[in-house]
CSV table of C-alpha atoms in Angstrom, one decimal:
chain,number,residue,atom,x,y,z
A,1,MET,CA,138.6,96.3,163.8
A,2,GLU,CA,134.4,96.9,164.4
A,3,ARG,CA,134.1,100.6,163.4
A,4,CYS,CA,136.2,99.9,160.1
A,5,SER,CA,133.7,97.4,159.8
A,6,ARG,CA,130.9,99.3,160.1
A,7,CYS,CA,132.2,101.6,157.8
A,8,HIS,CA,132.6,99.3,155.3
A,9,HIS,CA,128.3,98.2,155.4
A,10,LEU,CA,128.2,102.5,155.8
A,11,LEU,CA,129.4,103.2,152.0
A,12,LEU,CA,127.7,100.3,150.1
A,13,LEU,CA,124.3,102.3,151.7
A,14,VAL,CA,126.1,104.5,150.2
A,15,LEU,CA,126.7,103.0,147.2
A,16,LEU,CA,123.3,101.7,147.0
A,17,LEU,CA,120.6,104.5,147.8
A,18,LEU,CA,123.0,106.4,144.8
A,19,TRP,CA,122.7,103.9,142.2
A,20,LEU,CA,119.4,103.0,143.0
A,21,SER,CA,118.7,107.5,142.3
A,22,ALA,CA,120.6,107.0,139.0
A,23,ALA,CA,118.7,104.4,137.5
A,24,PRO,CA,115.9,105.8,134.8
A,25,ALA,CA,112.2,105.6,136.0
A,26,TRP,CA,111.5,103.0,133.7
A,27,ALA,CA,113.6,99.7,134.6
A,28,GLY,CA,110.7,98.5,136.3
A,29,THR,CA,108.8,98.9,133.4
A,30,ALA,CA,106.4,95.4,132.9
A,31,PRO,CA,105.6,94.8,129.1
A,32,VAL,CA,102.6,96.6,128.2
A,33,ASP,CA,99.2,95.2,125.8
A,34,VAL,CA,98.4,97.6,124.6
A,35,LEU,CA,95.2,96.6,123.0
A,36,ARG,CA,94.3,95.6,126.0
A,37,ALA,CA,95.3,99.3,127.7
A,38,LEU,CA,92.8,100.8,125.4
A,39,ARG,CA,89.5,98.0,126.2
A,40,PHE,CA,89.3,96.6,123.0
A,41,PRO,CA,88.1,93.4,124.3
A,42,ALA,CA,85.0,95.4,126.1
A,43,LEU,CA,84.7,96.6,121.5
A,44,PRO,CA,84.4,99.6,121.9
A,45,ASP,CA,82.1,101.2,118.6
A,46,GLY,CA,84.1,101.1,116.1
A,47,VAL,CA,85.1,97.9,117.2
A,48,ARG,CA,84.7,94.3,116.5
A,49,ARG,CA,85.6,90.8,116.4
A,50,ALA,CA,87.0,89.6,113.7
A,51,ARG,CA,89.6,86.3,113.1
A,52,GLY,CA,92.7,86.7,113.4
A,53,ILE,CA,96.1,85.3,111.7
A,54,CYS,CA,94.6,81.2,112.8
A,55,PRO,CA,91.6,80.3,112.9
A,56,ALA,CA,91.2,80.0,116.4
A,57,ASP,CA,93.1,83.1,116.5
A,58,VAL,CA,91.0,86.6,118.1
A,59,ALA,CA,91.2,89.2,116.5
A,60,TYR,CA,89.9,93.5,116.4
A,61,ARG,CA,88.1,94.9,113.3
A,62,VAL,CA,88.9,98.5,113.4
A,63,SER,CA,86.9,101.0,111.2
A,64,ARG,CA,87.2,104.8,110.7
A,65,PRO,CA,85.0,106.0,113.5
A,66,ALA,CA,86.7,104.5,116.3
A,67,GLN,CA,88.3,106.8,119.0
A,68,LEU,CA,90.1,105.1,121.3
A,69,SER,CA,93.0,106.3,123.9
A,70,ALA,CA,94.1,106.7,127.5
A,71,PRO,CA,97.1,109.2,129.0
A,72,THR,CA,100.0,107.9,128.8
A,73,ARG,CA,100.8,107.5,132.4
A,74,GLN,CA,98.2,104.4,133.1
A,75,LEU,CA,100.5,102.4,130.5
A,76,PHE,CA,103.6,103.8,131.9
A,77,PRO,CA,103.5,104.2,135.7
A,78,GLY,CA,107.2,104.2,136.0
A,79,GLY,CA,108.2,105.9,132.4
A,80,PHE,CA,108.3,105.1,129.2
A,81,PRO,CA,111.3,102.7,128.5
A,82,LYS,CA,115.0,103.7,127.1
A,83,ASP,CA,114.9,100.8,124.9
A,84,PHE,CA,112.0,98.9,123.8
A,85,SER,CA,110.2,96.6,121.4
A,86,LEU,CA,106.8,97.2,119.5
A,87,LEU,CA,105.5,94.1,118.3
A,88,THR,CA,102.5,94.1,116.4
A,89,ALA,CA,100.5,91.8,114.4
A,90,VAL,CA,98.9,94.0,111.5
A,91,ARG,CA,96.5,93.6,108.5
A,92,ALA,CA,95.3,97.6,107.3
A,93,ARG,CA,93.6,98.3,104.7
A,94,PRO,CA,95.2,98.4,100.7
A,95,GLY,CA,96.4,101.4,99.7
A,96,LEU,CA,96.4,103.0,102.9
A,97,GLN,CA,98.9,105.5,104.3
A,98,ALA,CA,97.7,106.1,108.4
A,99,PRO,CA,99.4,105.8,112.2
A,100,LEU,CA,99.2,102.9,114.2
A,101,LEU,CA,100.4,105.0,117.1
A,102,THR,CA,100.7,107.7,118.4
A,103,LEU,CA,102.0,109.0,121.8
A,104,TYR,CA,101.8,112.6,122.9
A,105,SER,CA,103.7,115.1,125.3
A,106,ALA,CA,102.2,116.9,127.8
A,107,GLN,CA,102.5,119.8,125.3
A,108,GLY,CA,101.1,118.5,122.3
A,109,VAL,CA,104.7,117.2,121.0
A,110,ARG,CA,104.2,113.8,118.9
A,111,GLN,CA,107.3,111.5,120.4
A,112,LEU,CA,106.7,108.6,119.0
A,113,GLY,CA,104.9,107.1,116.6
A,114,LEU,CA,104.5,104.1,113.8
A,115,GLU,CA,103.0,105.0,110.5
A,116,LEU,CA,101.6,102.1,108.2
A,117,GLY,CA,101.5,102.3,104.3
A,118,ARG,CA,104.3,102.6,101.7
A,119,PRO,CA,106.4,103.7,102.5
A,120,VAL,CA,106.8,102.7,106.6
A,121,ARG,CA,107.6,105.8,108.4
A,122,PHE,CA,108.9,105.7,112.6
A,123,LEU,CA,108.7,109.6,114.6
A,124,TYR,CA,110.5,109.5,117.7
A,125,GLU,CA,111.4,112.4,119.2
A,126,ASP,CA,112.8,113.0,122.8
A,127,GLN,CA,113.5,115.8,125.2
A,128,THR,CA,115.8,117.5,123.3
A,129,GLY,CA,113.9,117.5,120.0
A,130,ARG,CA,115.3,115.0,118.5
A,131,PRO,CA,116.1,113.8,116.1
A,132,GLN,CA,114.8,116.6,113.8
A,133,PRO,CA,112.2,115.3,110.8
A,134,PRO,CA,114.6,115.2,108.8
A,135,ALA,CA,116.5,112.5,110.2
A,136,GLN,CA,113.6,110.5,111.4
A,137,PRO,CA,113.9,107.2,110.3
A,138,VAL,CA,111.6,106.0,107.0
A,139,PHE,CA,111.6,102.3,105.3
A,140,ARG,CA,111.5,102.7,101.5
A,141,GLY,CA,110.4,99.7,99.6
A,142,LEU,CA,108.1,97.8,102.4
A,143,SER,CA,104.4,98.4,102.9
A,144,LEU,CA,102.0,97.0,105.4
A,145,ALA,CA,98.9,98.3,103.6
A,146,ASP,CA,98.6,95.4,101.3
A,147,GLY,CA,95.0,94.1,102.9
A,148,LYS,CA,97.8,91.0,104.1
A,149,TRP,CA,98.7,89.9,107.3
A,150,HIS,CA,102.1,90.8,108.7
A,151,ARG,CA,103.6,90.1,112.0
A,152,VAL,CA,106.0,92.7,112.6
A,153,ALA,CA,108.6,93.7,115.6
A,154,VAL,CA,110.3,97.7,115.6
A,155,ALA,CA,113.5,97.5,117.7
A,156,VAL,CA,114.5,100.7,119.2
A,157,LYS,CA,117.9,100.2,120.9
A,158,GLY,CA,121.1,103.2,121.3
A,159,GLN,CA,121.2,104.9,117.9
A,160,SER,CA,119.3,102.5,115.6
A,161,VAL,CA,115.8,101.3,115.1
A,162,THR,CA,115.4,98.1,113.1
A,163,LEU,CA,111.8,96.7,111.8
A,164,ILE,CA,111.9,93.2,111.0
A,165,ILE,CA,108.5,92.0,108.8
A,166,ASP,CA,107.5,88.7,109.0
A,167,CYS,CA,110.4,87.3,110.4
A,168,LYS,CA,111.9,87.7,106.3
A,169,LYS,CA,112.9,91.0,105.6
A,170,ARG,CA,115.1,92.8,108.4
A,171,VAL,CA,116.2,97.0,107.7
A,172,THR,CA,117.8,99.2,110.0
A,173,ARG,CA,118.2,102.6,110.4
A,174,PRO,CA,120.3,105.5,111.7
A,175,LEU,CA,117.6,107.2,114.9
A,176,PRO,CA,120.2,110.2,116.0
A,177,ARG,CA,118.6,111.0,119.2
A,178,SER,CA,120.5,112.4,122.7
A,179,ALA,CA,122.4,110.1,125.3
A,180,ARG,CA,119.9,110.0,127.6
A,181,PRO,CA,116.5,110.1,125.8
A,182,VAL,CA,113.0,111.1,127.6
A,183,LEU,CA,109.6,110.0,126.4
A,184,ASP,CA,107.0,112.5,128.8
A,185,THR,CA,104.4,110.6,130.2
A,186,ARG,CA,102.2,113.2,130.8
A,187,GLY,CA,101.1,112.9,127.9
A,188,VAL,CA,97.9,110.9,126.0
A,189,ILE,CA,98.6,107.0,123.7
A,190,ILE,CA,96.1,107.4,120.8
A,191,PHE,CA,95.8,104.1,118.6
A,192,GLY,CA,95.2,104.8,114.2
A,193,ALA,CA,95.2,108.4,114.9
A,194,ARG,CA,96.7,111.6,115.1
A,195,ILE,CA,95.7,115.5,116.7
A,196,LEU,CA,94.1,117.5,113.3
A,197,ASP,CA,94.7,115.1,110.5
A,198,GLU,CA,92.2,113.4,108.9
A,199,GLU,CA,94.2,109.4,108.3
A,200,VAL,CA,93.0,107.5,110.5
A,201,PHE,CA,93.8,103.0,110.6
A,202,GLU,CA,91.7,100.7,109.4
A,203,GLY,CA,91.9,97.1,109.2
A,204,ASP,CA,92.2,94.6,111.3
A,205,ILE,CA,94.5,94.4,114.7
A,206,GLN,CA,95.5,90.9,116.8
A,207,GLU,CA,98.2,92.4,118.5
A,208,LEU,CA,99.8,95.8,120.4
A,209,SER,CA,102.5,95.2,122.7
A,210,ILE,CA,105.4,97.6,124.3
A,211,ILE,CA,108.3,95.4,125.9
A,212,PRO,CA,111.3,96.8,127.9
A,213,GLY,CA,114.1,96.1,125.9
A,214,VAL,CA,115.1,94.7,122.6
A,215,GLN,CA,115.2,91.4,123.0
A,216,ALA,CA,112.0,90.5,122.6
A,217,ALA,CA,111.8,92.6,119.2
A,218,TYR,CA,114.3,89.7,117.7
A,219,GLU,CA,113.0,87.0,119.3
A,220,SER,CA,109.5,86.7,118.0
A,221,CYS,CA,110.1,84.6,115.0
A,222,ASP,CA,111.4,82.3,116.9
A,223,GLN,CA,108.5,81.7,119.7
A,224,LYS,CA,106.1,82.6,116.7
A,225,GLU,CA,104.7,81.0,113.7
A,226,LEU,CA,103.6,82.3,110.9
A,227,GLU,CA,102.2,79.1,109.7
A,228,CYS,CA,99.3,78.2,111.1
A,229,GLU,CA,98.9,75.1,113.2
A,230,GLY,CA,98.1,72.5,109.3
A,231,GLY,CA,99.7,75.1,107.1
A,232,TRP,CA,96.5,77.1,106.9
A,233,ARG,CA,96.9,80.8,106.7
A,234,GLU,CA,94.4,82.8,104.0
A,235,ARG,CA,95.8,81.1,101.7
A,236,PRO,CA,93.8,80.0,98.8
A,237,GLN,CA,91.8,76.4,99.0
A,238,ARG,CA,93.4,73.4,97.3
A,239,GLN,CA,92.5,72.9,93.5
A,240,PRO,CA,91.3,69.3,93.2
A,241,SER,CA,93.3,67.1,91.3
A,242,HIS,CA,91.5,66.1,88.6
A,243,ARG,CA,91.7,68.0,85.2
A,244,THR,CA,88.5,69.5,85.4
A,245,GLN,CA,87.3,73.8,85.4
A,246,ARG,CA,89.0,75.3,88.0
A,247,SER,CA,86.5,77.9,90.8
A,248,PRO,CA,88.0,81.4,91.1
A,249,LYS,CA,90.4,81.7,93.6
A,250,GLN,CA,88.9,82.4,96.6
A,251,GLN,CA,90.3,86.1,98.2
A,252,PRO,CA,90.0,87.3,101.7
A,253,PRO,CA,86.7,89.4,102.7
A,254,ARG,CA,86.9,93.0,101.6
A,255,LEU,CA,87.6,94.7,105.1
A,256,HIS,CA,84.2,97.1,106.4
A,257,ARG,CA,83.9,100.3,105.1
A,258,PRO,CA,81.4,102.4,106.7
A,259,GLN,CA,80.2,105.0,104.4
A,260,ASN,CA,79.9,108.6,104.8
A,261,GLN,CA,82.1,108.8,107.9
A,262,GLU,CA,83.4,112.6,108.4
A,263,PRO,CA,86.6,113.2,110.0
A,264,GLN,CA,85.9,115.1,113.0
A,265,ALA,CA,87.3,118.7,113.0
A,266,GLN,CA,87.4,118.5,117.4
A,267,VAL,CA,88.8,117.8,119.5
A,268,ARG,CA,87.6,115.5,121.6
A,269,GLU,CA,89.0,115.3,125.8
A,270,LEU,CA,90.6,112.6,127.1
A,271,GLY,CA,89.7,108.8,126.8
A,272,ALA,CA,88.8,109.4,122.8
A,273,PRO,CA,91.1,110.3,119.9
A,274,GLN,CA,90.5,112.3,117.3
A,275,THR,CA,90.1,113.0,113.9
A,276,ALA,CA,90.4,116.0,111.6
A,277,ALA,CA,92.1,117.8,108.8
A,278,ARG,CA,95.3,118.3,108.0
A,279,PRO,CA,98.3,120.4,109.2
A,280,GLY,CA,101.3,121.5,107.5
A,281,GLU,CA,103.6,118.8,106.8
A,282,GLY,CA,106.7,121.1,109.1
A,283,SER,CA,104.2,121.3,112.2
A,284,ARG,CA,104.3,118.8,114.9
A,285,HIS,CA,103.3,120.5,118.3
A,286,HIS,CA,99.9,120.0,118.9
A,287,SER,CA,97.5,120.5,121.9
A,288,ALA,CA,97.0,117.0,123.3
A,289,PRO,CA,93.2,116.4,124.4
A,290,GLY,CA,92.6,116.6,127.9
A,291,VAL,CA,96.4,117.2,128.5
A,292,SER,CA,97.2,120.7,130.7
A,293,PRO,CA,101.4,122.1,130.2
A,294,PRO,CA,103.2,121.8,133.3
A,295,GLN,CA,102.6,124.8,135.4
């Protein structure tokens, strides 16, 4: 009887070890505050504080010279999660069509990205090269570059990606990736730019987080009010009740755009993203800064 009990315990131990060895590396991944990880609170070059969605909120105004990047493994030491939520609160320069975030592999392949503008584009490419460019999700008819604040949630789960804007618009697109997708964390993650691309993000950003699982994306509307306390949310002041000559509507301040700023033609060392001339549309492989292909 005692021998059977020992055998039973040994079998349970073996099964536990097998389960742990089969568990994905991202199983213990914690939520990542991308803005903090990229040192936004320290106000690096091209970044300054600005008023957020509500008067008490702190946001960051990003101008064209801003260059912010970090090794992906520094943000995701346990691996990038298979299913995840991407949350952001952003106000892009009107008419902008530029990336908000881009993740490169060690070989310089764009694996993940969210592009703001009209339309909104979501990029995802796993270790098998899926989905191919024609199947990359595009959210036509939606714009995130109208000069207004927007709360955006992206939920990636299984074979689909869902985009939620201001808790009002929810659109789901197919994401035909492999059954066990993996994103390489030996590369670099870049804010607001792509390698060898002249388009860069300009505007205000208050939040940018990546959280394992999709629950955070779907619950973000329950946890955050779109309207600020007291009913203020970047709207014109109330007009006086008496009938007098009305003053023109108050417009939100124009986003600062530095003059005479030219995109850089060469890629800087790791720790600073870069902007340069746009390559052909079909090109997806670039040399990530400071990242060497594995031996």
